[in-house]
Coordinates of C-alpha atoms in Angstrom, one line a residue:
Chain A
M1376 CA 51.4 63.5 126.1
V1377 CA 52.8 64.0 122.7
S1378 CA 51.9 61.1 120.4
P1379 CA 54.8 58.8 119.5
S1380 CA 54.0 59.2 115.8
Y1381 CA 55.5 62.7 116.0
Y1382 CA 58.7 61.4 117.2
L1383 CA 58.8 58.8 114.6
T1384 CA 58.1 61.3 111.9
L1385 CA 60.9 63.5 113.1
S1386 CA 63.2 60.5 113.2
A1387 CA 62.3 59.6 109.6
I1388 CA 62.8 63.2 108.5
L1389 CA 66.3 63.3 110.2
F1390 CA 67.2 60.0 108.6
G1391 CA 66.1 61.3 105.2
L1392 CA 68.1 64.5 105.6
G1393 CA 71.1 62.4 106.4
V1394 CA 70.6 60.3 103.3
I1395 CA 70.1 63.4 101.1
G1396 CA 73.2 65.1 102.7
F1397 CA 75.3 62.0 102.0
L1398 CA 74.2 61.7 98.4
F1399 CA 74.5 65.4 97.4
K1400 CA 77.2 67.0 99.5
R1401 CA 80.8 67.0 98.3
N1402 CA 82.8 67.7 101.5
I1403 CA 84.0 64.5 103.3
I1404 CA 83.4 66.0 106.7
T1405 CA 79.8 66.8 105.7
L1406 CA 79.3 63.3 104.5
F1407 CA 80.5 62.0 107.8
M1408 CA 78.2 64.3 109.7
S1409 CA 75.3 63.1 107.5
I1410 CA 76.0 59.5 108.7
E1411 CA 76.1 60.7 112.3
L1412 CA 72.7 62.3 111.7
M1413 CA 71.3 59.1 110.4
L1414 CA 72.6 57.2 113.5
N1415 CA 71.0 59.7 115.8
A1416 CA 67.7 59.4 113.9
V1417 CA 67.9 55.7 114.6
N1418 CA 68.5 56.5 118.3
L1419 CA 65.3 58.6 118.4
A1420 CA 63.4 55.8 116.8
F1421 CA 64.7 53.3 119.3
V1422 CA 63.8 55.4 122.3
T1423 CA 60.3 56.1 120.9
F1424 CA 59.6 52.4 120.3
S1425 CA 60.9 51.5 123.7
R1426 CA 58.5 53.9 125.3
Q1427 CA 55.7 52.7 123.1
W1428 CA 56.2 49.0 124.0
G1429 CA 56.9 49.9 127.7
E1430 CA 60.1 47.9 127.5
L1431 CA 63.6 49.0 128.4
S1432 CA 65.8 47.2 125.9
G1433 CA 65.3 49.9 123.2
Q1434 CA 66.9 52.4 125.4
V1435 CA 69.8 50.1 126.1
Y1436 CA 70.3 49.7 122.3
V1437 CA 70.8 53.5 122.2
F1438 CA 73.8 53.2 124.4
F1439 CA 75.3 50.6 122.1
V1440 CA 74.7 52.8 119.1
I1441 CA 76.3 55.8 120.8
I1442 CA 79.4 53.8 121.7
V1443 CA 79.7 52.4 118.3
A1444 CA 79.2 55.8 116.7
A1445 CA 82.0 57.2 118.8
A1446 CA 84.4 54.3 117.8
E1447 CA 83.4 54.9 114.2
A1448 CA 84.1 58.6 114.5
A1449 CA 87.6 57.8 115.8
V1450 CA 88.4 55.5 112.9
G1451 CA 86.7 57.6 110.3
L1452 CA 88.4 60.9 111.3
A1453 CA 91.7 59.1 111.3
I1454 CA 91.2 57.9 107.8
I1455 CA 90.0 61.4 106.7
L1456 CA 93.0 63.0 108.4
L1457 CA 95.4 60.7 106.6
L1458 CA 93.8 61.5 103.3
A1459 CA 93.7 65.2 103.9
R1460 CA 97.4 65.1 104.7
N1461 CA 98.4 63.1 101.7
R1462 CA 96.0 64.8 99.2
Q1463 CA 95.5 68.3 100.5
T1464 CA 91.8 68.2 99.6
L1465 CA 88.5 67.2 101.3
N1466 CA 86.4 67.2 98.1
V1467 CA 85.2 63.7 97.3
E1468 CA 85.1 64.6 93.6
R1469 CA 88.8 65.1 93.5
I1470 CA 89.5 61.8 95.2
N1471 CA 89.3 59.8 92.0
L1472 CA 92.5 57.7 91.5
L1473 CA 90.4 54.6 91.4
K1474 CA 87.8 55.0 88.7
L1475 CA 84.2 54.5 89.9
Chain B
M1187 CA 70.5 37.8 136.1
L1188 CA 74.1 37.1 135.4
P1189 CA 75.7 35.2 132.6
A1190 CA 76.5 31.6 133.6
A1191 CA 79.7 29.7 132.7
T1192 CA 78.1 28.0 129.8
D1193 CA 77.4 31.4 128.2
Y1194 CA 81.1 32.2 128.1
Y1195 CA 81.9 28.7 127.0
R1196 CA 79.6 29.0 124.0
L1197 CA 81.3 32.2 123.0
L1198 CA 84.8 30.9 123.7
P1199 CA 86.2 31.2 120.1
E1200 CA 85.4 34.9 119.9
I1201 CA 86.7 35.5 123.5
L1202 CA 89.9 33.7 122.7
A1203 CA 90.4 35.7 119.5
A1204 CA 89.7 38.9 121.3
V1205 CA 92.2 38.1 124.1
F1206 CA 94.9 37.1 121.7
G1207 CA 94.3 40.2 119.6
T1208 CA 94.6 42.4 122.7
I1209 CA 97.8 40.6 123.8
V1210 CA 99.3 41.2 120.4
M1211 CA 98.5 44.9 120.6
L1212 CA 99.9 45.2 124.1
L1213 CA 103.1 43.3 123.4
E1214 CA 103.9 45.2 120.2
P1215 CA 105.4 48.4 121.8
F1216 CA 107.7 46.3 124.1
L1217 CA 109.3 44.4 121.3
R1218 CA 112.4 45.5 119.4
R1219 CA 111.9 46.4 115.8
E1220 CA 113.6 43.3 114.4
H1221 CA 111.5 41.0 116.6
K1222 CA 108.1 42.4 115.7
A1223 CA 107.5 40.0 112.9
A1224 CA 107.4 37.2 115.5
L1225 CA 104.0 38.6 116.6
S1226 CA 102.7 36.8 113.5
W1227 CA 103.1 33.5 115.4
L1228 CA 101.1 34.9 118.3
G1229 CA 98.4 36.1 115.9
M1230 CA 98.3 32.7 114.2
L1231 CA 98.2 31.0 117.6
G1232 CA 95.2 33.1 118.4
A1233 CA 93.3 32.1 115.3
A1234 CA 94.3 28.5 115.8
A1235 CA 93.0 28.7 119.4
A1236 CA 89.7 30.1 118.2
L1237 CA 89.5 27.3 115.7
G1238 CA 90.2 24.7 118.4
A1239 CA 87.6 26.3 120.6
A1240 CA 85.0 26.3 117.8
V1241 CA 85.6 22.5 117.5
L1242 CA 85.4 22.1 121.3
V1243 CA 82.2 24.1 121.6
R1244 CA 80.6 22.2 118.7
S1245 CA 79.3 19.4 121.0
D1246 CA 77.6 21.9 123.3
A1247 CA 75.1 23.7 121.0
G1248 CA 72.6 26.1 122.4
P1249 CA 71.8 29.7 123.2
A1250 CA 74.0 31.9 125.3
F1251 CA 73.8 35.3 126.9
F1252 CA 70.0 35.4 127.1
H1253 CA 69.5 34.2 123.6
L1254 CA 71.6 37.0 122.1
I1255 CA 74.1 34.3 120.8
Q1256 CA 73.2 31.0 119.3
A1257 CA 76.0 28.4 119.2
D1258 CA 74.7 25.8 116.7
P1259 CA 76.1 23.7 113.8
F1260 CA 75.5 26.8 111.6
T1261 CA 77.7 28.9 113.8
F1262 CA 80.3 26.1 113.9
F1263 CA 80.6 26.0 110.1
L1264 CA 81.1 29.8 109.9
R1265 CA 83.5 29.9 112.8
L1266 CA 85.7 27.3 111.0
L1267 CA 85.5 29.4 107.8
I1268 CA 86.2 32.7 109.4
Y1269 CA 89.1 31.7 111.7
A1270 CA 90.7 29.5 109.1
T1271 CA 90.6 32.5 106.7
A1272 CA 92.1 34.8 109.4
L1273 CA 94.9 32.2 110.0
L1274 CA 95.8 31.9 106.3
V1275 CA 95.7 35.7 105.8
M1276 CA 98.1 36.2 108.7
L1277 CA 100.4 33.5 107.4
A1278 CA 100.5 35.1 103.9
A1279 CA 100.7 38.7 105.2
R1280 CA 104.1 38.3 107.0
A1281 CA 106.2 38.3 103.9
Y1282 CA 104.0 41.1 102.4
L1283 CA 104.4 43.3 105.4
D1284 CA 108.2 42.8 105.3
R1285 CA 108.3 43.6 101.6
E1286 CA 106.2 46.8 101.9
N1287 CA 108.0 47.8 105.1
L1288 CA 104.8 48.0 107.1
P1289 CA 104.3 47.5 110.8
H1290 CA 103.5 44.0 111.9
G1291 CA 101.8 44.0 115.3
E1292 CA 98.7 46.1 114.5
F1293 CA 98.0 44.0 111.4
Y1294 CA 97.7 40.7 113.2
A1295 CA 95.8 42.4 116.1
L1296 CA 93.3 44.0 113.6
V1297 CA 92.8 40.7 111.7
L1298 CA 92.0 38.9 115.0
L1299 CA 89.7 41.6 116.3
G1300 CA 88.0 41.8 113.0
S1301 CA 87.4 38.1 113.0
V1302 CA 85.9 38.4 116.5
G1303 CA 83.3 40.7 114.9
M1304 CA 82.6 38.3 112.1
G1305 CA 82.3 35.4 114.6
V1306 CA 79.8 37.4 116.6
M1307 CA 77.8 38.1 113.4
A1308 CA 77.7 34.4 112.6
A1309 CA 76.6 33.5 116.1
A1310 CA 74.2 36.3 116.7
A1311 CA 70.5 35.5 117.2
E1312 CA 69.5 39.0 117.8
L1313 CA 69.6 42.0 115.5
V1314 CA 71.4 44.5 117.7
T1315 CA 74.1 41.8 118.5
V1316 CA 74.5 41.5 114.7
F1317 CA 75.0 45.2 114.5
I1318 CA 77.7 45.1 117.2
G1319 CA 79.5 42.3 115.4
L1320 CA 79.1 44.1 112.1
E1321 CA 80.7 47.2 113.5
I1322 CA 83.6 45.3 115.2
S1323 CA 84.4 43.6 111.9
S1324 CA 83.9 46.8 109.8
L1325 CA 86.0 49.1 112.0
S1326 CA 88.9 46.7 111.9
T1327 CA 88.7 46.2 108.2
Y1328 CA 88.4 50.0 107.5
I1329 CA 91.8 50.4 109.3
L1330 CA 93.3 47.4 107.4
A1331 CA 92.2 48.9 104.1
S1332 CA 94.2 52.0 104.8
Y1333 CA 97.2 50.0 106.1
R1334 CA 99.6 51.3 103.4
R1335 CA 99.4 54.8 104.8
E1336 CA 101.6 56.5 102.3
A1337 CA 99.9 54.9 99.2
L1338 CA 97.2 57.3 97.8
R1339 CA 95.2 54.5 96.4
A1340 CA 95.0 52.7 99.7
N1341 CA 93.8 56.0 101.4
E1342 CA 91.2 56.4 98.8
S1343 CA 90.1 52.8 99.1
A1344 CA 89.8 53.1 102.9
L1345 CA 87.8 56.3 102.6
K1346 CA 85.3 54.9 100.2
Y1347 CA 85.0 51.7 102.2
F1348 CA 84.5 53.7 105.4
L1349 CA 81.9 56.2 104.0
L1350 CA 79.8 53.7 102.1
G1351 CA 80.2 51.0 104.8
S1352 CA 78.9 53.4 107.6
F1353 CA 76.2 54.6 105.3
A1354 CA 75.1 51.0 104.8
T1355 CA 75.3 50.3 108.5
A1356 CA 73.0 53.2 109.2
F1357 CA 70.4 51.7 106.9
F1358 CA 70.8 48.3 108.6
L1359 CA 70.4 50.0 112.0
F1360 CA 67.3 51.9 111.0
G1361 CA 65.9 48.7 109.7
V1362 CA 66.6 47.1 113.1
A1363 CA 64.8 50.0 114.8
L1364 CA 61.8 49.5 112.7
V1365 CA 61.7 45.8 113.2
Y1366 CA 61.9 46.4 116.9
G1367 CA 59.1 48.9 116.7
A1368 CA 56.9 46.6 114.8
T1369 CA 57.4 43.6 117.1
G1370 CA 58.8 44.8 120.4
T1371 CA 61.8 42.6 120.1
A1372 CA 65.0 42.3 118.1
R1373 CA 65.4 38.6 118.8
L1374 CA 65.1 36.7 115.5
E1375 CA 63.1 33.8 116.9
Q1376 CA 60.4 36.2 118.3
V1377 CA 60.3 38.7 115.4
A1378 CA 57.6 36.7 113.6
E1379 CA 55.4 36.6 116.7
G1380 CA 53.2 39.5 117.9
V1381 CA 53.6 41.8 115.0
A1382 CA 51.9 45.1 115.7
S1383 CA 52.4 46.7 112.3
V1384 CA 53.1 44.6 109.2
L1385 CA 54.0 47.6 107.2
L1386 CA 56.7 48.7 109.7
L1387 CA 58.1 45.1 109.8
K1388 CA 58.3 44.9 106.0
L1389 CA 60.0 48.3 105.8
G1390 CA 62.4 47.3 108.5
L1391 CA 63.3 44.0 106.9
A1392 CA 63.8 45.8 103.6
L1393 CA 66.3 48.2 105.2
V1394 CA 68.1 45.4 106.9
F1395 CA 68.4 43.7 103.6
I1396 CA 69.9 46.9 102.0
G1397 CA 72.4 47.1 104.7
L1398 CA 73.5 43.5 104.4
A1399 CA 73.5 43.7 100.6
F1400 CA 76.1 46.4 100.8
K1401 CA 78.3 44.2 102.9
V1402 CA 78.0 41.2 100.6
A1403 CA 78.6 43.5 97.6
S1404 CA 75.5 42.6 95.7
A1405 CA 74.2 44.8 92.9
P1406 CA 72.9 47.6 93.0
F1407 CA 74.9 48.1 96.2
H1408 CA 78.2 46.9 94.9
V1409 CA 79.8 50.2 93.6
W1410 CA 82.3 50.4 96.4
T1411 CA 83.7 46.9 95.8
P1412 CA 86.0 47.2 92.8
D1413 CA 87.6 50.4 94.2
V1414 CA 88.1 49.1 97.7
Y1415 CA 89.4 45.7 96.6
E1416 CA 91.8 47.3 94.1
G1417 CA 93.2 50.0 96.4
A1418 CA 93.5 47.9 99.6
P1419 CA 96.7 46.0 100.3
A1420 CA 96.4 42.6 98.5
P1421 CA 96.4 40.4 101.7
V1422 CA 93.7 42.7 103.1
T1423 CA 91.7 42.3 99.9
A1424 CA 92.1 38.5 100.3
L1425 CA 90.5 38.9 103.8
L1426 CA 87.8 41.4 102.7
S1427 CA 86.6 39.3 99.8
T1428 CA 86.2 36.2 102.0
A1429 CA 85.5 36.4 105.8
P1430 CA 83.4 39.5 106.2
K1431 CA 81.4 38.5 103.2
A1432 CA 80.8 35.1 104.6
A1433 CA 79.7 36.7 107.9
A1434 CA 77.3 39.0 106.2
F1435 CA 75.9 36.0 104.2
A1436 CA 75.6 34.2 107.5
V1437 CA 73.3 36.9 108.8
L1438 CA 71.3 36.9 105.6
L1439 CA 70.9 33.1 105.9
R1440 CA 70.0 33.1 109.5
I1441 CA 67.3 35.8 109.0
A1442 CA 66.0 34.1 105.9
G1443 CA 66.0 30.8 107.7
T1444 CA 64.3 31.9 111.0
V1445 CA 62.2 34.9 110.3
L1446 CA 59.3 33.7 108.1
P1447 CA 58.1 37.2 107.0
A1448 CA 61.6 37.9 105.7
T1449 CA 61.6 34.7 103.7
L1450 CA 58.4 35.6 102.0
L1451 CA 59.2 39.3 101.6
W1452 CA 62.8 38.8 100.3
F1453 CA 62.0 36.2 97.7
W1454 CA 61.7 38.5 94.7
V1455 CA 64.3 40.9 96.1
L1456 CA 66.8 38.0 96.3
W1457 CA 65.8 36.8 92.8
G1458 CA 66.3 40.2 91.2
S1459 CA 69.4 41.0 93.2
A1460 CA 71.0 37.6 92.3
A1461 CA 70.4 38.1 88.6
L1462 CA 71.6 41.7 88.6
T1463 CA 74.7 40.9 90.7
M1464 CA 75.8 38.1 88.4
F1465 CA 75.5 40.2 85.3
V1466 CA 77.0 43.3 86.7
G1467 CA 80.0 41.4 88.1
N1468 CA 80.7 39.3 85.0
L1469 CA 80.1 42.0 82.4
A1470 CA 82.3 44.5 84.1
A1471 CA 85.0 41.9 84.7
L1472 CA 85.2 41.3 80.9
V1473 CA 86.7 44.6 80.2
Q1474 CA 89.2 44.8 83.1
S1475 CA 93.0 44.9 82.3
N1476 CA 94.0 45.1 86.0
V1477 CA 93.9 41.6 87.4
K1478 CA 93.2 42.7 91.0
R1479 CA 90.2 44.7 89.8
M1480 CA 89.0 41.8 87.6
L1481 CA 89.1 39.5 90.6
A1482 CA 87.1 42.2 92.5
Y1483 CA 84.3 42.1 89.9
S1484 CA 84.5 38.3 89.8
S1485 CA 83.8 38.3 93.6
I1486 CA 80.7 40.4 92.9
A1487 CA 79.6 37.8 90.4
H1488 CA 80.2 35.0 92.9
A1489 CA 78.0 36.8 95.5
G1490 CA 75.3 36.6 92.8
Y1491 CA 75.6 32.8 92.6
I1492 CA 75.3 32.5 96.4
L1493 CA 72.2 34.8 96.2
V1494 CA 70.7 32.2 93.8
A1495 CA 70.9 29.7 96.6
L1496 CA 69.3 32.1 99.1
A1497 CA 66.5 32.8 96.6
A1498 CA 65.9 29.1 96.4
G1499 CA 65.4 29.1 100.2
T1500 CA 65.3 25.4 100.8
E1501 CA 67.5 23.6 103.4
A1502 CA 69.5 22.0 100.6
A1503 CA 70.0 25.4 99.1
Y1504 CA 71.3 26.8 102.3
A1505 CA 73.8 23.9 102.6
A1506 CA 74.8 24.6 99.0
A1507 CA 75.3 28.3 99.9
L1508 CA 77.5 27.4 102.8
Y1509 CA 79.5 25.0 100.7
Y1510 CA 79.9 27.6 98.1
L1511 CA 81.1 30.1 100.7
A1512 CA 83.9 27.8 101.8
A1513 CA 85.0 26.9 98.3
Y1514 CA 84.9 30.5 97.2
A1515 CA 86.9 31.5 100.3
L1516 CA 89.7 29.0 99.4
M1517 CA 90.0 30.0 95.8
K1518 CA 89.8 33.8 96.4
L1519 CA 92.3 33.6 99.3
G1520 CA 94.7 31.7 97.0
A1521 CA 94.2 34.0 94.1
F1522 CA 94.7 37.2 96.0
T1523 CA 97.7 35.9 97.9
L1524 CA 99.3 35.0 94.6
V1525 CA 98.4 38.4 93.1
A1526 CA 100.0 40.0 96.1
H1527 CA 103.2 38.1 95.6
L1528 CA 103.4 38.7 91.8
A1529 CA 102.6 42.4 92.2
G1530 CA 106.0 43.0 93.6
R1531 CA 107.1 45.9 95.8
G1532 CA 104.6 48.7 96.0
E1533 CA 102.0 46.5 94.2
R1534 CA 102.8 48.0 90.8
R1535 CA 102.6 44.9 88.6
L1536 CA 98.9 44.1 88.3
T1537 CA 98.1 44.4 84.6
L1538 CA 97.5 41.5 82.3
E1539 CA 100.7 42.4 80.5
D1540 CA 102.6 41.5 83.7
Y1541 CA 101.2 38.0 83.4
A1542 CA 102.3 37.5 79.8
G1543 CA 104.6 34.5 79.5
L1544 CA 104.5 33.8 83.2
A1545 CA 104.2 30.0 82.6
R1546 CA 107.7 30.0 81.2
R1547 CA 109.3 32.1 83.9
E1548 CA 107.5 30.5 86.8
P1549 CA 105.7 27.3 85.8
V1550 CA 104.5 26.3 89.3
V1551 CA 103.2 29.7 90.2
A1552 CA 101.3 29.9 86.8
A1553 CA 99.9 26.4 87.3
T1554 CA 98.6 27.3 90.8
L1555 CA 97.0 30.5 89.6
S1556 CA 95.4 28.6 86.7
L1557 CA 93.9 26.1 89.2
Y1558 CA 92.3 29.0 91.2
L1559 CA 91.0 30.6 88.0
L1560 CA 89.6 27.3 86.7
S1561 CA 87.9 26.7 90.0
L1562 CA 86.5 30.2 90.0
L1563 CA 85.2 29.5 86.5
G1564 CA 83.7 26.2 87.7
L1565 CA 85.6 23.5 85.9
P1566 CA 84.9 19.9 87.1
L1567 CA 87.3 18.4 89.7
T1568 CA 87.6 21.7 91.5
A1569 CA 85.7 23.1 94.5
G1570 CA 84.2 25.9 92.4
F1571 CA 82.5 23.4 90.1
L1572 CA 80.8 21.5 92.9
G1573 CA 79.8 24.8 94.6
K1574 CA 78.0 25.9 91.4
F1575 CA 76.6 22.4 90.9
Y1576 CA 75.0 22.2 94.3
V1577 CA 73.6 25.7 94.0
F1578 CA 72.2 25.0 90.5
V1579 CA 70.6 21.7 91.6
A1580 CA 69.1 23.4 94.7
G1581 CA 67.8 26.1 92.4
L1582 CA 66.2 23.7 90.0
R1583 CA 64.6 21.7 92.9
A1584 CA 63.1 24.9 94.1
E1585 CA 61.7 25.5 90.6
L1586 CA 63.8 28.5 89.9
L1587 CA 64.5 27.5 86.3
G1588 CA 64.8 31.1 85.0
L1589 CA 67.4 32.1 87.6
V1590 CA 69.4 28.9 87.1
V1591 CA 69.5 29.5 83.4
L1592 CA 70.8 33.1 84.0
A1593 CA 73.4 31.7 86.3
A1594 CA 74.5 29.2 83.7
V1595 CA 74.8 32.0 81.1
N1596 CA 76.9 33.9 83.5
T1597 CA 79.2 31.0 84.1
L1598 CA 79.9 31.1 80.3
L1599 CA 80.5 34.8 80.4
G1600 CA 82.9 34.3 83.3
A1601 CA 84.9 31.7 81.3
Y1602 CA 86.1 34.5 79.0
Y1603 CA 87.9 36.6 81.5
Y1604 CA 89.3 33.7 83.6
L1605 CA 90.6 31.9 80.5
R1606 CA 92.1 35.1 79.2
V1607 CA 94.5 35.4 82.1
I1608 CA 95.5 31.7 81.6
L1609 CA 95.9 32.4 77.9
Y1610 CA 98.2 35.3 78.7
M1611 CA 100.3 33.2 81.1
Y1612 CA 100.7 30.3 78.8
F1613 CA 100.5 31.4 75.2
R1614 CA 101.3 35.1 75.1
E1615 CA 104.9 36.1 74.3
P1616 CA 106.0 38.8 76.7
D1617 CA 106.4 42.1 75.0
P1618 CA 110.2 42.6 74.6
T1619 CA 109.9 46.4 75.1
Y1620 CA 108.0 45.9 78.4
E1621 CA 110.1 45.7 81.5
H1622 CA 109.0 42.6 83.4
A1623 CA 109.5 42.1 87.1
A1624 CA 112.6 40.3 88.2
R1625 CA 111.8 36.8 89.4
E1626 CA 111.3 36.6 93.1
P1627 CA 111.2 33.3 95.1
V1628 CA 107.9 32.6 96.8
P1629 CA 108.3 33.3 100.5
A1630 CA 107.7 30.3 102.8
G1631 CA 104.5 31.6 104.5
T1632 CA 103.0 32.6 101.1
G1633 CA 104.0 29.2 99.7
L1634 CA 102.3 27.4 102.6
V1635 CA 99.1 29.4 102.0
L1636 CA 99.2 28.7 98.3
A1637 CA 99.7 25.0 98.9
A1638 CA 96.9 24.8 101.5
T1639 CA 94.4 26.6 99.3
A1640 CA 95.3 24.8 96.1
A1641 CA 95.1 21.4 97.9
G1642 CA 91.8 22.5 99.5
T1643 CA 90.4 23.6 96.1
L1644 CA 91.2 20.2 94.6
L1645 CA 90.2 18.2 97.7
L1646 CA 86.8 19.8 98.0
G1647 CA 86.3 19.3 94.3
I1648 CA 87.1 15.6 94.4
F1649 CA 85.9 14.6 97.9
P1650 CA 83.1 17.1 98.8
G1651 CA 81.3 14.6 101.1
H1652 CA 82.7 15.5 104.5
L1653 CA 82.4 19.3 104.2
M1654 CA 79.0 18.9 102.6
R1655 CA 77.8 16.9 105.6
I1656 CA 78.9 19.6 108.0
A1657 CA 77.1 22.2 105.7
E1658 CA 73.9 20.1 105.7
L1659 CA 74.0 19.8 109.5
A1660 CA 74.6 23.6 109.6
A1661 CA 71.6 24.3 107.3
A1662 CA 69.4 22.0 109.4
S1663 CA 69.9 24.1 112.5
F1664 CA 67.2 26.6 111.4
R1665 CA 64.5 23.9 111.7

């Protein structure tokens, strides 16, 4: 059996990649995909821990996360679509009416 | 193992709000255009039903749904706060939606469904349930932020809110996963028992804190707040700055109150975050010329004061934090509702210059706004003063002298920008070359909200006893 620590390391790496992608990429869709990557890293962690503890609730949590991620995608893509239609751009640096 | 009737009963406020939200949404397509505004009555009825249910359930405290939900006096306090806020927001929004020519039905449905999420957050006794509530509330408010679909600023506000909000949620969720990994449970009461890895638990709790710090807009995770609050439609800003923030604070309070490792680990984090949040909010607010943006920074500063109470960590401090949340919700709701009214069609009149000489043109409106501002500043006889007073006293009792001194310094800083608006309204002659807005009568719904919040601000400032008792009871439910 593969040790759970490998899965956890993979999960941490995926989460880290998501964070890096979110912070350094400029395309809105890429930012959104980075967030999805982070959520999936969490799913992997949940499943691993669930296996480690010999308890099922961790796997049930994953279903909740998947459903919520889907709902989030629906709302998020609608907002992105609205913005793309009104502004003709998907670059976050050009979305700067409100000063940061 | 099936949920019993008591389980549903203890979640009744949220169930009612969800049912009414769904009915509003289902009815909307069947109504003719001119009748759609009537949905606001149904929406408000939903919020009122949830409020009534919260009072009804109060006497039957206890866990529900296998300890995922905890209906206790703490939950009761926050349910009152959240559903009352939702009610007032819907009442004020009707005239706004008419003025901006926006659809009615979805707005009320989203406010109700969002408040379901906030109610779940307040009642949740388990971290994944918190996550579900957080997402229900966030998804509704993302849509509300982009409600003025044609306005570029609202689009941008919604995008920033969505991206940074989901980013923060991912952190929160990873934290939950680590806590689960460290302890084998996500139930708050059991988290402290049977810890397999202390390091993992600490890391998890730190990530949970980051996620929630984003939601309460505390520094250094506040960068989204001014942009989102400025760009979102003003009634939505009124909602965003009060109810979801209170719900996120509720989660922080519940974790700090029930999970001992979190209390110990978070102390310096809360200390530092409180100090930084107050300074960032107040210093940035000093230089704002846009009143809506200034109020956004002021709400960051107020999150800092509440964090002072959290850092103090005593029962009295938690009661003070709850009292502060209620007082803060009243004045912010009133202030943003008034800003929404004065901004005029398309929300174009938001600068200080638009407020010059307002006292002569509209004395009552100017006096009401002054009341909110003085309460935000913390002048005696207002709710804001007593909120600060309770927090400072609790901080001193917990021997946080340094932090309380910093908070007092910040109160003085805040005086500058609150008083500046009042100065503009009363003593500044309007620039004759500047084209001021035509005077518009205050719509009935807006007027009612203003009267309620102004009366509440004064009442809580003069007779705090009753609310403070409920807050003390609420804070005692962690024992």
